[in-house]
Short mmCIF file of C-alpha atoms in Angstrom, two decimals:
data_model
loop_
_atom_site.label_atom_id
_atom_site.label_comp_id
_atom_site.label_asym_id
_atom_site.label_seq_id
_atom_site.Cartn_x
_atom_site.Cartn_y
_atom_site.Cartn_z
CA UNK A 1 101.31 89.55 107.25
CA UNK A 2 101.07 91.40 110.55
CA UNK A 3 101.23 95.56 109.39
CA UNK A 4 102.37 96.80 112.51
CA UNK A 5 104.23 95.80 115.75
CA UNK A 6 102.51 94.19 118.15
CA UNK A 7 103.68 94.86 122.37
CA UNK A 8 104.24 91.01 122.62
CA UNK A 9 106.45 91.35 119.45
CA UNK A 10 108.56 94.13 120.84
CA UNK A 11 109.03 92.41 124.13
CA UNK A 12 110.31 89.58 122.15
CA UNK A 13 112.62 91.46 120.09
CA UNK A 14 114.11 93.42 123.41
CA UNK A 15 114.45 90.20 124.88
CA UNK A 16 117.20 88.89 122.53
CA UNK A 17 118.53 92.30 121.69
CA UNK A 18 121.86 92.01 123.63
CA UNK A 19 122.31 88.74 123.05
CA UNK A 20 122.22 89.17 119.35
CA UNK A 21 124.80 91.84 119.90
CA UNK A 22 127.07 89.72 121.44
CA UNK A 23 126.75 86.99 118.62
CA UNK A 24 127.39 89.31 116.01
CA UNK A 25 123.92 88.51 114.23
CA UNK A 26 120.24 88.33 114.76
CA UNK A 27 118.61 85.96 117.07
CA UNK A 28 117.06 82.36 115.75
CA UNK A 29 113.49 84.15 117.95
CA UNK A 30 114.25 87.36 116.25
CA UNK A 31 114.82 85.90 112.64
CA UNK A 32 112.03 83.58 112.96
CA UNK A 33 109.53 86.08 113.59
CA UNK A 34 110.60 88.34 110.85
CA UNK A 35 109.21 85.57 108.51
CA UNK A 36 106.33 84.19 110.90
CA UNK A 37 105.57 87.74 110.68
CA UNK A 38 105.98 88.36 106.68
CA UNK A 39 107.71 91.15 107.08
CA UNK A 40 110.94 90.48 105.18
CA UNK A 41 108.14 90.41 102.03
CA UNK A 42 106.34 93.43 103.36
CA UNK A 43 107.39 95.38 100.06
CA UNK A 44 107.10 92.80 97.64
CA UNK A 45 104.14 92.33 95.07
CA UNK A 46 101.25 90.89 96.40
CA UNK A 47 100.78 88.94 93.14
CA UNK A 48 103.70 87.38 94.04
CA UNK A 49 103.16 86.42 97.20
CA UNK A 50 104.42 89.58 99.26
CA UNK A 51 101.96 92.23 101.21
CA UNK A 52 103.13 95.21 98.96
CA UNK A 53 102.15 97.24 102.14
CA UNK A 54 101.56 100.72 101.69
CA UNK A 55 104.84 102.25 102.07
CA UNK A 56 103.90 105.01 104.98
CA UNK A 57 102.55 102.21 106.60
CA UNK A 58 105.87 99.81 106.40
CA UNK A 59 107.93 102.87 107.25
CA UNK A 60 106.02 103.20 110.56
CA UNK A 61 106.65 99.60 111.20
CA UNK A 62 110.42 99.88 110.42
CA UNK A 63 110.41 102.58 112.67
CA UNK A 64 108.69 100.88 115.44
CA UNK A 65 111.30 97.84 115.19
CA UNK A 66 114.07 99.82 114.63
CA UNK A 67 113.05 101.77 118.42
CA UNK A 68 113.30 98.29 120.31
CA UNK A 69 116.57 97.04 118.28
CA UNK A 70 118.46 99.12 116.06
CA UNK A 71 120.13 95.86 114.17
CA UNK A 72 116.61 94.00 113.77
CA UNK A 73 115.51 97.49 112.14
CA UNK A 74 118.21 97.58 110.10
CA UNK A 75 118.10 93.85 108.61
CA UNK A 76 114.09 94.22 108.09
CA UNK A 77 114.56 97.45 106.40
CA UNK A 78 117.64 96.53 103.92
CA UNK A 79 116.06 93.00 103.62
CA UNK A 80 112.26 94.02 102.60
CA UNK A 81 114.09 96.84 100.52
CA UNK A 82 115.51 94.24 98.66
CA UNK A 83 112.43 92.24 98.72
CA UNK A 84 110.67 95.21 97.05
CA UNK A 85 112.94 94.38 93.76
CA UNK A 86 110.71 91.82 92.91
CA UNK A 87 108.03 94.40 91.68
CA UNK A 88 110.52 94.91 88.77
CA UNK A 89 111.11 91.17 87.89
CA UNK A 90 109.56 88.69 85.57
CA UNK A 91 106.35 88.28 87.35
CA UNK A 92 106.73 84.33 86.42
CA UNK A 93 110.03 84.65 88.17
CA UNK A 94 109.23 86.76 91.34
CA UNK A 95 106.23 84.28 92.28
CA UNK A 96 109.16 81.64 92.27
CA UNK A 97 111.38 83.46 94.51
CA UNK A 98 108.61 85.43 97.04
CA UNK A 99 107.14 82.09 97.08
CA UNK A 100 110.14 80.45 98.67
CA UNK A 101 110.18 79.44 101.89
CA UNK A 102 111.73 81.77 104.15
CA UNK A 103 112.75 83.88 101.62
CA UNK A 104 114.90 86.89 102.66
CA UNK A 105 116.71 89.10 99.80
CA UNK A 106 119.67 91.00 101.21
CA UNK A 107 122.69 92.67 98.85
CA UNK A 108 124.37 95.85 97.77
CA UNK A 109 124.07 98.39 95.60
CA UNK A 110 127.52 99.84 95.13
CA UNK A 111 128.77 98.86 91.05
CA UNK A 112 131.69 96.98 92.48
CA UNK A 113 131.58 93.92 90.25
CA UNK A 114 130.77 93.17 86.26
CA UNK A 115 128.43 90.74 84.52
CA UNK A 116 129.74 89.51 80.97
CA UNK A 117 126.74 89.13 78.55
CA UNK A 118 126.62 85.47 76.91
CA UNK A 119 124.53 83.69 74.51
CA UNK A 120 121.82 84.59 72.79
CA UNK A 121 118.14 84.08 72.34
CA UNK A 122 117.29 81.59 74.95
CA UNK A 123 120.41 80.84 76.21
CA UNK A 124 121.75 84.65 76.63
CA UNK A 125 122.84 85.58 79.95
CA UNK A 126 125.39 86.81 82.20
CA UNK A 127 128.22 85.59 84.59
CA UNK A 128 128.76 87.85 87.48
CA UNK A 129 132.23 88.70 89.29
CA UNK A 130 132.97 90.96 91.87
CA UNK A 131 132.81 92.04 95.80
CA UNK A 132 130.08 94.15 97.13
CA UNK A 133 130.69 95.50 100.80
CA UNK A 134 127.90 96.13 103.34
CA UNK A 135 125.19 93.57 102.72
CA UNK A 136 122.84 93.38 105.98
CA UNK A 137 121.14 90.46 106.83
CA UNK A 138 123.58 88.40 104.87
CA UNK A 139 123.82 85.16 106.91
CA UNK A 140 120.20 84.53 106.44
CA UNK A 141 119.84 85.95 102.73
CA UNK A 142 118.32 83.20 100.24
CA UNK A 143 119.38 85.59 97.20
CA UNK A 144 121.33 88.90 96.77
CA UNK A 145 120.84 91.50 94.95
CA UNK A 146 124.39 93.72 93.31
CA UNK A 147 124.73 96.22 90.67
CA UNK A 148 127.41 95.15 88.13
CA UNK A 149 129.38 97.45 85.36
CA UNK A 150 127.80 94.95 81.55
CA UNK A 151 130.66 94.07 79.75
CA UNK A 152 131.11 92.30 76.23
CA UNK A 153 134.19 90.26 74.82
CA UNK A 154 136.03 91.79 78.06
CA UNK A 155 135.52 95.29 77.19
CA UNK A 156 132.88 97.57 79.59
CA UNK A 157 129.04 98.90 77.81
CA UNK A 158 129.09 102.29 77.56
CA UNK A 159 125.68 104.52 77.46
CA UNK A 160 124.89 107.13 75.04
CA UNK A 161 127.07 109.78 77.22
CA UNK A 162 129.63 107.18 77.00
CA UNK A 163 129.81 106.23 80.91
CA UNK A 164 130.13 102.28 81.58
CA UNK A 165 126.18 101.05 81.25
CA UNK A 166 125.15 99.27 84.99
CA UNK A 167 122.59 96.72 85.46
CA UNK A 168 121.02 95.38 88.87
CA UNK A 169 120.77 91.50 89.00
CA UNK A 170 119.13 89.05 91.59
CA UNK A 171 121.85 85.82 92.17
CA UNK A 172 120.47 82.98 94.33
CA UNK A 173 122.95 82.54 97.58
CA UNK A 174 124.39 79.09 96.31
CA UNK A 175 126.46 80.77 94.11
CA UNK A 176 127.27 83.53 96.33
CA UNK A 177 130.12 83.59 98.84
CA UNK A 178 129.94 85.23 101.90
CA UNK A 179 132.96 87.46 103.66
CA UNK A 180 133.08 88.10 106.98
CA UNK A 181 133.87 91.52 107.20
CA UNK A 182 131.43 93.43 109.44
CA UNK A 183 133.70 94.60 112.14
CA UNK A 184 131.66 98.11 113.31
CA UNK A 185 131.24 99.11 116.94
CA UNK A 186 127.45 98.78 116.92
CA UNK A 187 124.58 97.33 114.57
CA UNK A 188 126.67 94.06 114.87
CA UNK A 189 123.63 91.99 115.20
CA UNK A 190 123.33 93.51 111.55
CA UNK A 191 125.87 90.96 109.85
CA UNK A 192 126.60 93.24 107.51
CA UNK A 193 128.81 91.29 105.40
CA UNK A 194 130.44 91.70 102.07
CA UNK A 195 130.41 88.90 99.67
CA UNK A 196 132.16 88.17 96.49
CA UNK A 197 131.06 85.93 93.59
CA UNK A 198 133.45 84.56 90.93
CA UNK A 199 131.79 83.92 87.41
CA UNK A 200 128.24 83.04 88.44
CA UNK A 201 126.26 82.55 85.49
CA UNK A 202 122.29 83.81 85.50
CA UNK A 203 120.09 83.80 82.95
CA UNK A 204 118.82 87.38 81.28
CA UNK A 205 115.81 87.43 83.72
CA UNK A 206 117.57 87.87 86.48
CA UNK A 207 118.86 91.42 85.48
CA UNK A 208 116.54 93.76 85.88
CA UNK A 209 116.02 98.10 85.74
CA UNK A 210 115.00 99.72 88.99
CA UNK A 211 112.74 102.76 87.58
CA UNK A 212 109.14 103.81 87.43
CA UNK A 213 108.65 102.77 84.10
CA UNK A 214 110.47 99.28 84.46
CA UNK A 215 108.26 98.17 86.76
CA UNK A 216 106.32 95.03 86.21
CA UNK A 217 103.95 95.14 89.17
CA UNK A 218 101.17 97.44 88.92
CA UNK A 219 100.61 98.95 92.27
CA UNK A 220 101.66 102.49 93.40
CA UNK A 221 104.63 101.38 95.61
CA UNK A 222 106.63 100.48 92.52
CA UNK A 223 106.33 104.00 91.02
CA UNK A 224 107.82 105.34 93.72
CA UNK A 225 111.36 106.62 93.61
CA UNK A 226 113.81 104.27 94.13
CA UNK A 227 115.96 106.90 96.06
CA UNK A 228 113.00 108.25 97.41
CA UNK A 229 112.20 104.99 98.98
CA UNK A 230 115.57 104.87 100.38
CA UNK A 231 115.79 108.55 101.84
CA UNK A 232 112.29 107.33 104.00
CA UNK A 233 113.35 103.91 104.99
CA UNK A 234 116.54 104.57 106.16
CA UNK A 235 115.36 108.13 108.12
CA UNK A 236 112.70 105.70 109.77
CA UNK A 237 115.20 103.75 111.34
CA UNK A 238 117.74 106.83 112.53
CA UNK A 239 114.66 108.27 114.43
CA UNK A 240 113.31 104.89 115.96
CA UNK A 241 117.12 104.78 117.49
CA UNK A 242 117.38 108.23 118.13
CA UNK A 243 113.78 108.41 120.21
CA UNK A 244 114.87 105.13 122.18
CA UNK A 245 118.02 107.07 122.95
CA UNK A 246 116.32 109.82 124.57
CA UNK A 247 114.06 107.61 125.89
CA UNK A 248 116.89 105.81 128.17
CA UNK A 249 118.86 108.89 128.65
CA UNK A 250 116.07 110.39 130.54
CA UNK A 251 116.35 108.02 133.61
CA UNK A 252 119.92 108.40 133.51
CA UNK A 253 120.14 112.04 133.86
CA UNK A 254 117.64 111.80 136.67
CA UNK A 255 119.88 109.53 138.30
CA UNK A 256 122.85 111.63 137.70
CA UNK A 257 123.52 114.60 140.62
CA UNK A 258 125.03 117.57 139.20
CA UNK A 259 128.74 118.03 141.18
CA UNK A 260 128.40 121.69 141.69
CA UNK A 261 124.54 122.01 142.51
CA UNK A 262 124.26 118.53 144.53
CA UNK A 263 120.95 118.23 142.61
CA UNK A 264 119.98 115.15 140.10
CA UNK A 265 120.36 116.86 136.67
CA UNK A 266 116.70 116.53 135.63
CA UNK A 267 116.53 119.47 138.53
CA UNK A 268 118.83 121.37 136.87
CA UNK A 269 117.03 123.59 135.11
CA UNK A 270 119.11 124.32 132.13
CA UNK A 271 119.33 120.58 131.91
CA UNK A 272 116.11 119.85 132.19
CA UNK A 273 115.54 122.47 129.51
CA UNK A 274 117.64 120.92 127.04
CA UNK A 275 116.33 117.63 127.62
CA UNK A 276 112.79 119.02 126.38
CA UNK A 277 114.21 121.03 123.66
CA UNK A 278 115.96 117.64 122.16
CA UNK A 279 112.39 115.72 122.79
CA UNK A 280 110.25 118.58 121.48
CA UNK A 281 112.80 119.15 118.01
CA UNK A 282 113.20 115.54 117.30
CA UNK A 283 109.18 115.28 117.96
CA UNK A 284 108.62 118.45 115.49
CA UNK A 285 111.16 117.29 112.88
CA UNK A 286 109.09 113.32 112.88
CA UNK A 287 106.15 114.86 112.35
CA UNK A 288 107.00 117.29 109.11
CA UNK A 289 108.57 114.12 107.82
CA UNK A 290 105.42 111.94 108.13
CA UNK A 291 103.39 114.53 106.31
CA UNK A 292 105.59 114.54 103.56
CA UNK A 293 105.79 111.10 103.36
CA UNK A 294 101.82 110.78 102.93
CA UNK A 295 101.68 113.58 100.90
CA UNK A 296 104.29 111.97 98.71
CA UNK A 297 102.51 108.97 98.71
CA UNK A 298 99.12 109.87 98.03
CA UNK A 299 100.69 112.12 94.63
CA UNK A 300 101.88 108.61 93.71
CA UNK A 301 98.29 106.55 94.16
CA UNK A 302 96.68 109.04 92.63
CA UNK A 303 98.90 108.36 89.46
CA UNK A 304 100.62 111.86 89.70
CA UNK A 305 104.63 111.03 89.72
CA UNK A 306 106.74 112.59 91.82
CA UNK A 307 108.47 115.66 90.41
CA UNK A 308 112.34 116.83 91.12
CA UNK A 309 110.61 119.09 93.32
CA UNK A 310 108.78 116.32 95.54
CA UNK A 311 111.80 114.34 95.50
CA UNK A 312 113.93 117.22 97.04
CA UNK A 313 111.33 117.91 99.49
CA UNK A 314 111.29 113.87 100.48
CA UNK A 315 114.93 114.22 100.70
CA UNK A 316 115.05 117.24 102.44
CA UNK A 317 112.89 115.90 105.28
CA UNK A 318 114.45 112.94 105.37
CA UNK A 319 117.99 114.82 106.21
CA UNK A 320 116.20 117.02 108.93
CA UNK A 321 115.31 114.16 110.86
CA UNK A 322 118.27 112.73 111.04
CA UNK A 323 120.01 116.06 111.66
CA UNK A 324 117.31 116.69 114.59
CA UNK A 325 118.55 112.73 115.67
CA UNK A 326 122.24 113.61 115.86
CA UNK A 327 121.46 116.71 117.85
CA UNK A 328 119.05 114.82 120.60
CA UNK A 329 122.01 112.01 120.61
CA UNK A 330 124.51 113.73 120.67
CA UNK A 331 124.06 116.74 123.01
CA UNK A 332 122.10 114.02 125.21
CA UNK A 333 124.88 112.07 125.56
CA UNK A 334 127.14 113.93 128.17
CA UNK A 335 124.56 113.64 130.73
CA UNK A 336 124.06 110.27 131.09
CA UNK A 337 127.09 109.10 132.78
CA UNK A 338 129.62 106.36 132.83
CA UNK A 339 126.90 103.62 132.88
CA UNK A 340 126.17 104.87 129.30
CA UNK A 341 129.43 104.49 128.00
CA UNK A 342 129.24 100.81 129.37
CA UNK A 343 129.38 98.22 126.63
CA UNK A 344 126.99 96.12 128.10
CA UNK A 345 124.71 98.31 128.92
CA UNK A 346 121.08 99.27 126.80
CA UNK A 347 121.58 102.96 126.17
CA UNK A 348 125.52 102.15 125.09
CA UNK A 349 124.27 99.51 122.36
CA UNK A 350 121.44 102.10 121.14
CA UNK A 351 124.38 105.04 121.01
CA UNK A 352 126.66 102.27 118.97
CA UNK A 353 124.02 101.39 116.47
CA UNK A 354 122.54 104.81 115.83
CA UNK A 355 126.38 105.81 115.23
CA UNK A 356 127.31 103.19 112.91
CA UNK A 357 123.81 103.13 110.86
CA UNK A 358 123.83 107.30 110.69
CA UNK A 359 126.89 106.74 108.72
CA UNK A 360 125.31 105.33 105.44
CA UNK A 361 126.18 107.46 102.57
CA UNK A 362 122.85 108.59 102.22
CA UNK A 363 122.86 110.50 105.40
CA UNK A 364 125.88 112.78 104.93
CA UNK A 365 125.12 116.25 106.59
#
């Protein structure tokens, strides 16, 4: 397992970047060195074969990947997310799976399907059907991962408050089907698929609860919030994006003369003032988020759980990065010319995937 990114790594994922974009999914070079590099099981037990990495230090990394391609970000991020389900698995079972080779767990979590309960004893289990939308990585996904609505003789569970009762599950990709569906203007190389599976059966270990207390790992990283984990992993990659953004719209604007003042915008000094405003807020706004994040984590390894009020405060930083993101983008933007809006071109790819993956649900405003 290789914790961070190495220069030779990022070179290699820039390289195939726009080609990957073109074909609609990742590179063979760029999924081959997700798994040379173990990073698809960064989040996964280490008694079962992952690195359970500490999670500051795989948000870094997503970070990092997601600043040289926003789609290779993406699909490491969803996919090790998923990965980081097998901490609440039969431990049996997860060594099977992370033990695979070239393992990569992609799916969705949206309740868009339902999973029948039948048998008993030994033989009880479930058979899934359903669609789920939005699935990242899916083309090279060995197993997905869904929430379903339980149901019994045809009719839904209901919990004690009498809402339909909904249970995660892990189904291997032979009995999945995928649907191509991912049409967006940017993370293309994201494959973000839907995929629909029609009366798969799995046995009862392959459901499985997604809390603290569920858990059948041991280490710190599976204590921590599920939504938590999300609010972090997903704010990693909006700010990687974001900061490569303003890194390529800086040579553009110096490029760029100003039609009034015949000067190259960076001379400009309102211009030139905004452009350091954007770097110095997105900058300030990375930072607060980091040192909530190891705050956050260290309360967690030292076997304190985190509180409604350390959860807001995760969330909370989570959303002012990616507001501070929108604003560098976005107010950015207007100065970098015609070459930006070009489809071919770097900075119009980076502007297409930070607009498509800043539209998760999570990140509403």
């Amino acid at each position: 397992m290789t914790p961070h990114l190495l220069a030779r790594d990022a070179r290699r994922i820039e390289r195939y970047a726009a080609m990957a974009d073109t074909a609609r999914f990742l590179h063979p070079i760029q999924q081959a060195l997700l798994h040379r590099r173990g990073w698809l099981k960064m989040l996964a037990p280490r008694a079962s074969g992952g690195a359970e990495l500490p999670l500051p230090q795989a948000v870094r990394l997503e970070e990092a990947v997601a600043a040289v391609d926003g789609s290779m970000g993406w699909v490491l991020t969803l996919c090790a997310g998923a990965g980081w389900f097998a901490g609440f698995l039969p431990p049996a079972l997860a060594r099977d799976i992370i033990g695979g080779k070239r393992v990569c767990l992609g799916g969705s979590g949206a309740p868009t399907g339902y999973a029948e309960q039948e048998g008993d004893g030994e033989a009880a289990g479930f058979r899934i059907t359903g669609r789920w939308d939005y699935a990242s990585g899916a083309p090279m996904a060995t197993h997905f991962t869904l929430n379903a609505v339980l149901r019994a003789n045809g009719q839904p569970l209901l919990d004690e408050r009498g809402a339909p009762r909904i249970r995660a599950f892990l189904v291997p990709a032979e009995q999945v089907q995928i649907v191509p569906s991912w049409g967006s203007i940017g993370m293309r190389a994201s494959a973000s698929h839907s995929y629909r599976i029609d009366g798969a059966w799995v046995s009862e270990q392959y459901g499985f609860a997604i809390r603290p207390d569920a858990a059948t790992a041991d280490g710190p990283l599976y204590r921590f919030p599920f939504y938590s984990l999300a609010f972090v992993t997903l704010a990693a990659n909006i700010v990687g994006m974001a900061g490569h953004f303003v890194r390529l719209a800086e040579p553009c604007m110096r490029r760029r003369r100003h039609a009034a003042q015949d000067l190259p915008l960076l001379e400009v000094p309102e211009v030139a003032a905004l452009l350091h405003a954007k770097q110095s807020a997105l900058a300030a706004a990375r930072l607060h988020f980091y040192a909530v994040l190891d705050h956050s984590w260290a309360q967690v390894v030292g076997g304190t759980p985190l509180d409604a009020d350390a959860m807001h405060a995760v969330q909370a930083s989570s959303l002012a990065l990616v507001a501070a993101a929108r604003a560098a983008v976005d107010e950015l933007y207007p100065y970098c010319g015609l070459y930006a809006a070009h489809e071919d071109s770097t900075i119009n790819r980076v502007w297409r995937d930070f607009h498509t993956a800043s539209q998760h649900s999570l990140l509403l405003p």
